[in-house]
Tab-separated table of C-alpha atoms in Angstrom:
chain	number	residue	atom	x	y	z
A	1	MET	CA	-72.315	20.771	91.622
A	2	GLU	CA	-72.567	17.260	89.785
A	3	ILE	CA	-70.268	18.771	87.193
A	4	GLN	CA	-67.596	19.701	89.360
A	5	ILE	CA	-67.529	16.159	90.994
A	6	HIS	CA	-67.553	14.667	87.509
A	7	ALA	CA	-64.415	16.964	86.615
A	8	CYS	CA	-62.581	15.941	89.552
A	9	VAL	CA	-63.382	12.348	88.958
A	10	LEU	CA	-61.979	12.534	85.393
A	11	LEU	CA	-58.901	14.258	86.652
A	12	LEU	CA	-58.219	11.576	89.294
A	13	VAL	CA	-58.609	9.069	86.552
A	14	ALA	CA	-56.229	11.008	84.156
A	15	LEU	CA	-53.397	11.282	86.752
A	16	ALA	CA	-53.575	7.777	87.840
A	17	SER	CA	-53.373	6.517	84.215
A	18	SER	CA	-50.448	8.774	83.591
A	19	SER	CA	-48.729	7.367	86.755
A	20	LEU	CA	-49.168	3.952	85.657
A	21	MET	CA	-48.090	4.659	82.253
A	22	ALA	CA	-44.951	6.181	83.845
A	23	ALA	CA	-44.393	3.284	86.298
A	24	GLN	CA	-44.499	0.806	83.165
A	25	SER	CA	-42.488	2.552	81.021
A	26	THR	CA	-39.421	2.930	83.522
A	27	ASN	CA	-36.113	1.906	81.941
A	28	TRP	CA	-34.322	0.065	85.005
A	29	SER	CA	-31.389	-0.476	82.778
A	30	THR	CA	-30.490	3.058	83.109
A	31	ALA	CA	-29.762	4.885	86.632
A	32	LEU	CA	-28.801	8.128	87.710
A	33	LEU	CA	-25.514	8.017	89.261
A	34	ILE	CA	-24.070	9.737	92.441
A	35	LYS	CA	-20.619	9.049	93.590
A	36	VAL	CA	-19.420	8.890	97.201
A	37	ASP	CA	-15.644	9.118	97.768
A	38	GLN	CA	-13.792	9.882	101.006
A	39	SER	CA	-11.042	11.275	99.067
A	40	GLY	CA	-13.027	14.170	97.669
A	41	ASN	CA	-13.111	12.793	94.237
A	42	GLY	CA	-16.798	12.036	94.029
A	43	ASP	CA	-20.082	14.049	94.383
A	44	PHE	CA	-19.950	13.714	98.361
A	45	LYS	CA	-17.655	12.596	101.164
A	46	LYS	CA	-20.462	11.035	103.005
A	47	ILE	CA	-23.072	8.507	102.229
A	48	GLN	CA	-25.821	10.163	104.040
A	49	ASP	CA	-25.226	13.403	102.150
A	50	ALA	CA	-25.621	11.433	98.840
A	51	ILE	CA	-28.904	10.061	100.001
A	52	ASP	CA	-30.075	13.370	101.142
A	53	VAL	CA	-29.737	15.128	97.954
A	54	VAL	CA	-32.132	12.900	96.397
A	55	PRO	CA	-35.868	14.429	96.201
A	56	SER	CA	-38.189	12.947	98.773
A	57	ASN	CA	-40.592	12.040	96.187
A	58	ASN	CA	-38.131	10.129	94.023
A	59	SER	CA	-39.223	8.102	91.060
A	60	ASP	CA	-35.967	7.593	89.493
A	61	ASN	CA	-33.781	4.767	89.684
A	62	VAL	CA	-30.786	6.289	91.793
A	63	PHE	CA	-27.327	4.479	92.085
A	64	ILE	CA	-25.328	5.490	94.815
A	65	LEU	CA	-21.585	4.293	93.948
A	66	ILE	CA	-19.623	4.102	97.179
A	67	LYS	CA	-15.853	4.215	96.429
A	68	PRO	CA	-13.675	1.695	98.736
A	69	GLY	CA	-13.362	3.175	102.292
A	70	ILE	CA	-14.490	2.573	105.999
A	71	TYR	CA	-17.256	4.936	106.579
A	72	ARG	CA	-18.216	5.756	110.254
A	73	GLU	CA	-21.780	6.955	109.936
A	74	LYS	CA	-25.438	6.120	110.433
A	75	VAL	CA	-27.035	5.967	107.192
A	76	VAL	CA	-30.793	6.234	107.096
A	77	VAL	CA	-32.411	5.544	103.564
A	78	ASP	CA	-35.798	7.248	103.602
A	79	LYS	CA	-36.292	7.739	99.742
A	80	PRO	CA	-37.529	5.217	97.392
A	81	TYR	CA	-35.874	3.551	94.388
A	82	ILE	CA	-32.070	3.807	95.684
A	83	THR	CA	-29.368	1.379	95.157
A	84	LEU	CA	-26.142	1.499	97.539
A	85	SER	CA	-23.198	-0.292	95.940
A	86	GLY	CA	-19.712	-0.587	96.790
A	87	LEU	CA	-16.921	-2.402	94.719
A	88	THR	CA	-16.518	-5.380	97.132
A	89	SER	CA	-17.907	-5.849	100.426
A	90	LYS	CA	-14.227	-6.264	101.836
A	91	THR	CA	-13.249	-2.616	100.689
A	92	THR	CA	-16.484	-0.718	101.194
A	93	ILE	CA	-17.623	-0.765	104.897
A	94	ILE	CA	-20.240	1.165	106.613
A	95	THR	CA	-19.632	0.726	110.519
A	96	GLY	CA	-21.122	1.788	113.797
A	97	ASN	CA	-20.983	1.030	117.348
A	98	ALA	CA	-24.528	2.095	118.771
A	99	TYR	CA	-26.346	0.163	121.223
A	100	GLY	CA	-29.654	-0.314	123.183
A	101	ASP	CA	-32.510	0.381	121.256
A	102	ILE	CA	-33.250	-2.258	118.660
A	103	PHE	CA	-34.556	0.247	116.268
A	104	GLY	CA	-32.296	3.324	117.040
A	105	SER	CA	-28.942	1.413	117.139
A	106	ALA	CA	-28.873	0.217	113.467
A	107	THR	CA	-25.793	1.234	111.468
A	108	VAL	CA	-27.990	1.315	108.306
A	109	SER	CA	-31.717	1.726	108.356
A	110	VAL	CA	-33.861	1.227	105.016
A	111	LEU	CA	-37.039	2.899	105.669
A	112	ALA	CA	-38.295	3.372	102.034
A	113	SER	CA	-39.119	0.906	99.365
A	114	ASP	CA	-37.315	-0.408	96.281
A	115	PHE	CA	-34.018	-0.620	97.854
A	116	VAL	CA	-30.911	-2.557	96.788
A	117	ALA	CA	-27.683	-2.813	98.405
A	118	ARG	CA	-24.786	-4.497	96.415
A	119	SER	CA	-21.018	-5.344	97.577
A	120	LEU	CA	-21.092	-3.773	101.181
A	121	THR	CA	-20.349	-4.496	104.546
A	122	MET	CA	-22.742	-3.136	107.360
A	123	GLU	CA	-21.481	-3.764	110.561
A	124	ASN	CA	-22.121	-2.756	114.380
A	125	THR	CA	-19.048	-3.314	116.576
A	126	HIS	CA	-20.417	-2.799	119.853
A	127	GLY	CA	-20.018	-6.627	120.594
A	128	ALA	CA	-21.825	-8.227	123.481
A	129	GLY	CA	-23.999	-7.054	126.289
A	130	SER	CA	-26.780	-5.241	124.424
A	131	LYS	CA	-28.903	-5.067	121.225
A	132	ALA	CA	-26.623	-3.540	118.425
A	133	VAL	CA	-28.270	-3.786	115.134
A	134	ALA	CA	-26.056	-3.599	112.054
A	135	LEU	CA	-28.861	-3.451	109.348
A	136	ARG	CA	-32.435	-2.632	109.930
A	137	VAL	CA	-34.868	-3.105	107.262
A	138	SER	CA	-38.247	-1.675	107.887
A	139	ALA	CA	-39.694	-1.192	104.254
A	140	ASP	CA	-41.132	-3.392	101.367
A	141	LYS	CA	-39.315	-4.506	98.488
A	142	ALA	CA	-35.585	-4.638	99.647
A	143	ALA	CA	-32.829	-6.805	98.046
A	144	PHE	CA	-29.120	-7.341	99.069
A	145	TYR	CA	-26.430	-8.931	96.979
A	146	GLY	CA	-22.951	-9.867	97.907
A	147	CYS	CA	-23.144	-8.051	101.172
A	148	LYS	CA	-21.613	-8.600	104.882
A	149	ILE	CA	-23.713	-8.034	107.732
A	150	MET	CA	-22.087	-8.470	111.075
A	151	SER	CA	-22.820	-7.649	114.650
A	152	TYR	CA	-23.358	-9.554	117.944
A	153	GLN	CA	-27.120	-9.409	119.122
A	154	ASP	CA	-29.732	-8.865	116.814
A	155	THR	CA	-27.348	-8.091	113.523
A	156	LEU	CA	-30.095	-8.040	111.004
A	157	LEU	CA	-33.366	-6.565	112.028
A	158	ASP	CA	-35.479	-7.898	109.245
A	159	ASP	CA	-38.527	-5.958	110.294
A	160	THR	CA	-41.170	-5.706	107.985
A	161	GLY	CA	-41.827	-5.927	104.207
A	162	ARG	CA	-40.508	-8.309	101.590
A	163	HIS	CA	-36.980	-8.868	101.238
A	164	TYR	CA	-34.299	-10.909	99.125
A	165	TYR	CA	-30.882	-11.678	100.247
A	166	ASN	CA	-28.427	-13.479	97.812
A	167	ASN	CA	-24.851	-14.675	98.399
A	168	SER	CA	-24.485	-12.626	101.499
A	169	TYR	CA	-22.591	-13.233	104.712
A	170	ILE	CA	-24.537	-12.736	108.148
A	171	GLU	CA	-22.728	-12.974	111.512
A	172	GLY	CA	-23.973	-12.969	114.869
A	173	ALA	CA	-24.338	-14.673	118.294
A	174	THR	CA	-28.150	-13.978	119.651
A	175	ASP	CA	-31.085	-13.986	117.600
A	176	PHE	CA	-29.043	-12.294	114.667
A	177	ILE	CA	-31.654	-12.536	112.111
A	178	CYS	CA	-34.787	-11.083	113.430
A	179	GLY	CA	-38.114	-9.522	112.857
A	180	ASP	CA	-41.515	-10.103	111.073
A	181	ALA	CA	-40.468	-9.671	107.414
A	182	ALA	CA	-41.180	-12.248	104.349
A	183	SER	CA	-37.809	-12.980	103.242
A	184	LEU	CA	-35.858	-15.301	101.175
A	185	PHE	CA	-32.197	-15.890	101.644
A	186	GLU	CA	-30.488	-17.523	98.951
A	187	ASN	CA	-26.951	-18.948	98.840
A	188	CYS	CA	-26.361	-16.922	101.892
A	189	HIS	CA	-23.608	-17.838	104.668
A	190	LEU	CA	-24.654	-17.820	108.154
A	191	HIS	CA	-21.757	-17.435	110.781
A	192	SER	CA	-22.780	-17.916	114.544
A	193	ILE	CA	-20.138	-16.529	116.911
A	194	SER	CA	-22.105	-17.841	120.090
A	195	LYS	CA	-19.986	-19.672	122.392
A	196	GLY	CA	-22.995	-21.096	124.155
A	197	ASN	CA	-26.645	-21.546	122.763
A	198	GLY	CA	-27.321	-18.478	120.816
A	199	ALA	CA	-30.228	-18.769	118.137
A	200	ILE	CA	-29.630	-17.771	114.525
A	201	THR	CA	-33.148	-16.654	114.138
A	202	ALA	CA	-35.843	-14.919	116.068
A	203	GLN	CA	-38.860	-14.523	113.522
A	204	ARG	CA	-41.783	-12.641	115.083
A	205	ARG	CA	-44.829	-13.773	112.964
A	206	GLU	CA	-47.574	-12.781	115.562
A	207	SER	CA	-50.769	-14.677	113.960
A	208	PRO	CA	-51.459	-17.436	111.340
A	209	SER	CA	-53.000	-14.757	108.963
A	210	GLU	CA	-49.538	-13.096	108.563
A	211	ASP	CA	-47.755	-14.075	105.182
A	212	THR	CA	-44.539	-13.637	106.993
A	213	GLY	CA	-41.451	-15.920	107.642
A	214	PHE	CA	-37.877	-16.673	106.832
A	215	SER	CA	-36.763	-18.968	104.189
A	216	PHE	CA	-33.313	-20.378	103.494
A	217	LEU	CA	-32.244	-22.005	100.571
A	218	GLY	CA	-28.763	-23.503	99.501
A	219	CYS	CA	-27.303	-21.593	102.559
A	220	LYS	CA	-24.533	-22.387	104.888
A	221	ILE	CA	-24.056	-22.491	108.490
A	222	THR	CA	-20.777	-22.338	110.485
A	223	GLY	CA	-19.796	-20.904	113.954
A	224	VAL	CA	-17.315	-21.266	116.588
A	225	GLY	CA	-19.424	-22.639	119.675
A	226	SER	CA	-23.029	-24.178	119.539
A	227	CYS	CA	-26.422	-22.611	118.332
A	228	PHE	CA	-30.130	-23.162	117.689
A	229	LEU	CA	-31.427	-22.758	114.315
A	230	GLY	CA	-34.135	-20.328	115.831
A	231	ARG	CA	-36.471	-19.359	118.604
A	232	PRO	CA	-40.038	-17.934	118.499
A	233	TRP	CA	-39.962	-13.900	119.029
A	234	GLY	CA	-43.552	-14.354	117.957
A	235	PRO	CA	-46.041	-17.141	118.827
A	236	TYR	CA	-46.638	-18.278	114.921
A	237	SER	CA	-42.752	-17.899	114.271
A	238	ARG	CA	-42.051	-19.518	110.923
A	239	VAL	CA	-38.590	-20.465	109.464
A	240	VAL	CA	-37.600	-22.828	106.863
A	241	PHE	CA	-34.388	-24.249	105.778
A	242	SER	CA	-33.769	-26.261	102.659
A	243	LYS	CA	-30.851	-27.813	100.842
A	244	THR	CA	-28.452	-25.809	103.692
A	245	TYR	CA	-25.232	-27.270	104.776
A	246	MET	CA	-25.432	-27.255	108.600
A	247	SER	CA	-22.122	-27.993	110.295
A	248	GLY	CA	-21.833	-29.306	113.933
A	249	VAL	CA	-22.282	-25.968	115.578
A	250	VAL	CA	-26.019	-26.502	115.184
A	251	LEU	CA	-27.267	-28.215	118.298
A	252	PRO	CA	-29.099	-31.859	117.989
A	253	GLN	CA	-32.264	-30.507	119.226
A	254	GLY	CA	-32.423	-27.942	116.411
A	255	TRP	CA	-34.673	-25.550	117.798
A	256	ASP	CA	-35.512	-23.723	121.010
A	257	ASP	CA	-38.712	-22.333	122.467
A	258	TRP	CA	-37.636	-19.485	124.621
A	259	GLY	CA	-39.051	-21.351	127.753
A	260	ASP	CA	-42.883	-21.170	126.406
A	261	SER	CA	-44.146	-24.798	125.440
A	262	SER	CA	-47.295	-23.479	124.329
A	263	THR	CA	-45.803	-22.238	121.020
A	264	HIS	CA	-45.001	-25.809	120.028
A	265	SER	CA	-48.535	-25.942	118.494
A	266	THR	CA	-48.379	-22.840	116.816
A	267	VAL	CA	-44.624	-22.264	115.301
A	268	TYR	CA	-43.795	-23.645	111.918
A	269	TYR	CA	-40.068	-24.612	111.828
A	270	GLY	CA	-39.389	-26.686	108.890
A	271	GLU	CA	-36.040	-28.544	107.314
A	272	ASN	CA	-35.822	-29.943	103.876
A	273	GLN	CA	-32.842	-31.832	102.129
A	274	CYS	CA	-30.513	-30.297	104.906
A	275	TYR	CA	-27.025	-31.950	105.353
A	276	GLY	CA	-23.962	-31.862	107.377
A	277	ALA	CA	-23.172	-32.954	110.987
A	278	GLY	CA	-25.829	-30.338	112.256
A	279	ALA	CA	-28.737	-31.589	110.101
A	280	ALA	CA	-29.055	-35.038	111.793
A	281	SER	CA	-32.434	-35.425	112.709
A	282	SER	CA	-32.669	-38.155	115.464
A	283	LYS	CA	-32.773	-35.575	118.278
A	284	ARG	CA	-34.647	-32.822	116.754
A	285	VAL	CA	-37.261	-31.480	118.847
A	286	THR	CA	-40.686	-33.150	118.241
A	287	TRP	CA	-42.467	-29.839	117.255
A	288	SER	CA	-40.386	-29.150	114.363
A	289	ARG	CA	-40.956	-30.379	110.785
A	290	ARG	CA	-39.214	-32.749	108.340
A	291	LEU	CA	-40.690	-31.360	105.172
A	292	SER	CA	-40.977	-33.001	101.736
A	293	ASP	CA	-40.068	-31.226	98.669
A	294	ALA	CA	-43.919	-30.329	98.125
A	295	GLU	CA	-44.329	-29.077	101.420
A	296	ALA	CA	-41.257	-26.983	101.296
A	297	LYS	CA	-41.886	-25.690	97.838
A	298	PRO	CA	-44.113	-22.657	98.509
A	299	PHE	CA	-41.407	-21.241	100.787
A	300	LEU	CA	-38.444	-21.614	98.247
A	301	THR	CA	-39.551	-19.845	95.137
A	302	MET	CA	-39.676	-15.784	94.358
A	303	ASP	CA	-43.377	-16.600	94.673
A	304	MET	CA	-42.827	-16.162	98.319
A	305	ILE	CA	-41.848	-12.614	97.970
A	306	GLY	CA	-43.601	-11.683	94.813
A	307	GLY	CA	-40.144	-11.086	93.678
A	308	GLN	CA	-41.029	-11.233	90.140
A	309	ASP	CA	-42.871	-8.183	90.224
A	310	TRP	CA	-40.040	-5.989	91.982
A	311	LEU	CA	-36.657	-7.367	91.659
A	312	LYS	CA	-34.534	-5.511	89.132
A	313	PRO	CA	-31.569	-5.904	86.944
A	314	THR	CA	-28.393	-4.338	87.674
A	315	PRO	CA	-28.183	-1.072	85.510
A	316	THR	CA	-26.003	-1.179	82.509
A	317	HIS	CA	-26.265	2.808	81.702
A	318	PHE	CA	-25.753	5.996	83.952
A	319	LYS	CA	-26.305	9.490	83.691
A	320	ARG	CA	-25.668	12.296	86.064
A	321	PRO	CA	-28.806	13.693	87.747
A	322	SER	CA	-29.824	17.348	87.112
A	323	TYR	CA	-29.522	18.163	90.987
A	324	ILE	CA	-26.120	16.800	90.883
A	325	ILE	CA	-24.960	18.863	87.822
A	326	SER	CA	-26.465	22.108	89.384
A	327	LYS	CA	-24.539	21.594	92.603
A	328	THR	CA	-21.342	20.714	91.095
A	329	ALA	CA	-21.567	23.787	88.538
A	330	GLY	CA	-22.039	25.997	91.636
A	331	GLY	CA	-19.062	24.563	93.185
A	332	ASN	CA	-21.125	23.160	96.106
A	333	LYS	CA	-20.130	19.478	96.592
């Protein structure tokens, strides 16, 4: 019996060591390329078909290139290490109009780790009146570059995990960046289409032990009416804006308490070196914070999301996956 247990332990150690070596030796500059083209000149005409062909236990860097077009489909990314990339966000659009359920309405749902989106528009065109998510991110280690994310209510359900948004445009009216992820938004454009007092953020941190929150660095806020910077979906909601241009659409009080004054002592709403007509501090609510550079720093680096360990470079070399070659050879596109 002892010999059998010892043998099992050795086997587990060997498997763990081989997995670690494989992870360390992964060359992220090379990716498996799958093409999606509505005209039929790719491997698939639908984005979801391209995702579905990837093995469920995928450990390869898979790059799904989506040719220009308007893709009317609900996309669910349920395999790890997948990149969805358009050529530009103006020409590659994933669109839907589902509404009602905050999780089920999403046009694009990211449910697996190590996801990347580049140069895509993800939109929900339902409009006012109900929850209508354009993008749901319910997975760890997801990054978005040069994307447009557009809806009216709950546009971006930044649900859980660590996320990075760079040079992206996010539009909505009511709580249009919401959830309980730990996310850094860098050089992003936030555009409020609220005609009244909508909120940009509704961060859902539930306890002081949660290492979550939304940080906005070097961003820009514009709009058509007036809006709050945020309101607390959770009692320990945490949001920081730094070096962000705030146009006059931002209401003078800055933040809303959602009708519950008990959250004044538990939320963490901070601003640091922001500028523009909407950044004036004289009428800000007393329970928000004007942060010094030292106080803001922990929220404004990749350390906040552990990005040094998982953000990957854009691949420069591509090869065809064996499972695509075999399907093409069999005439089954």
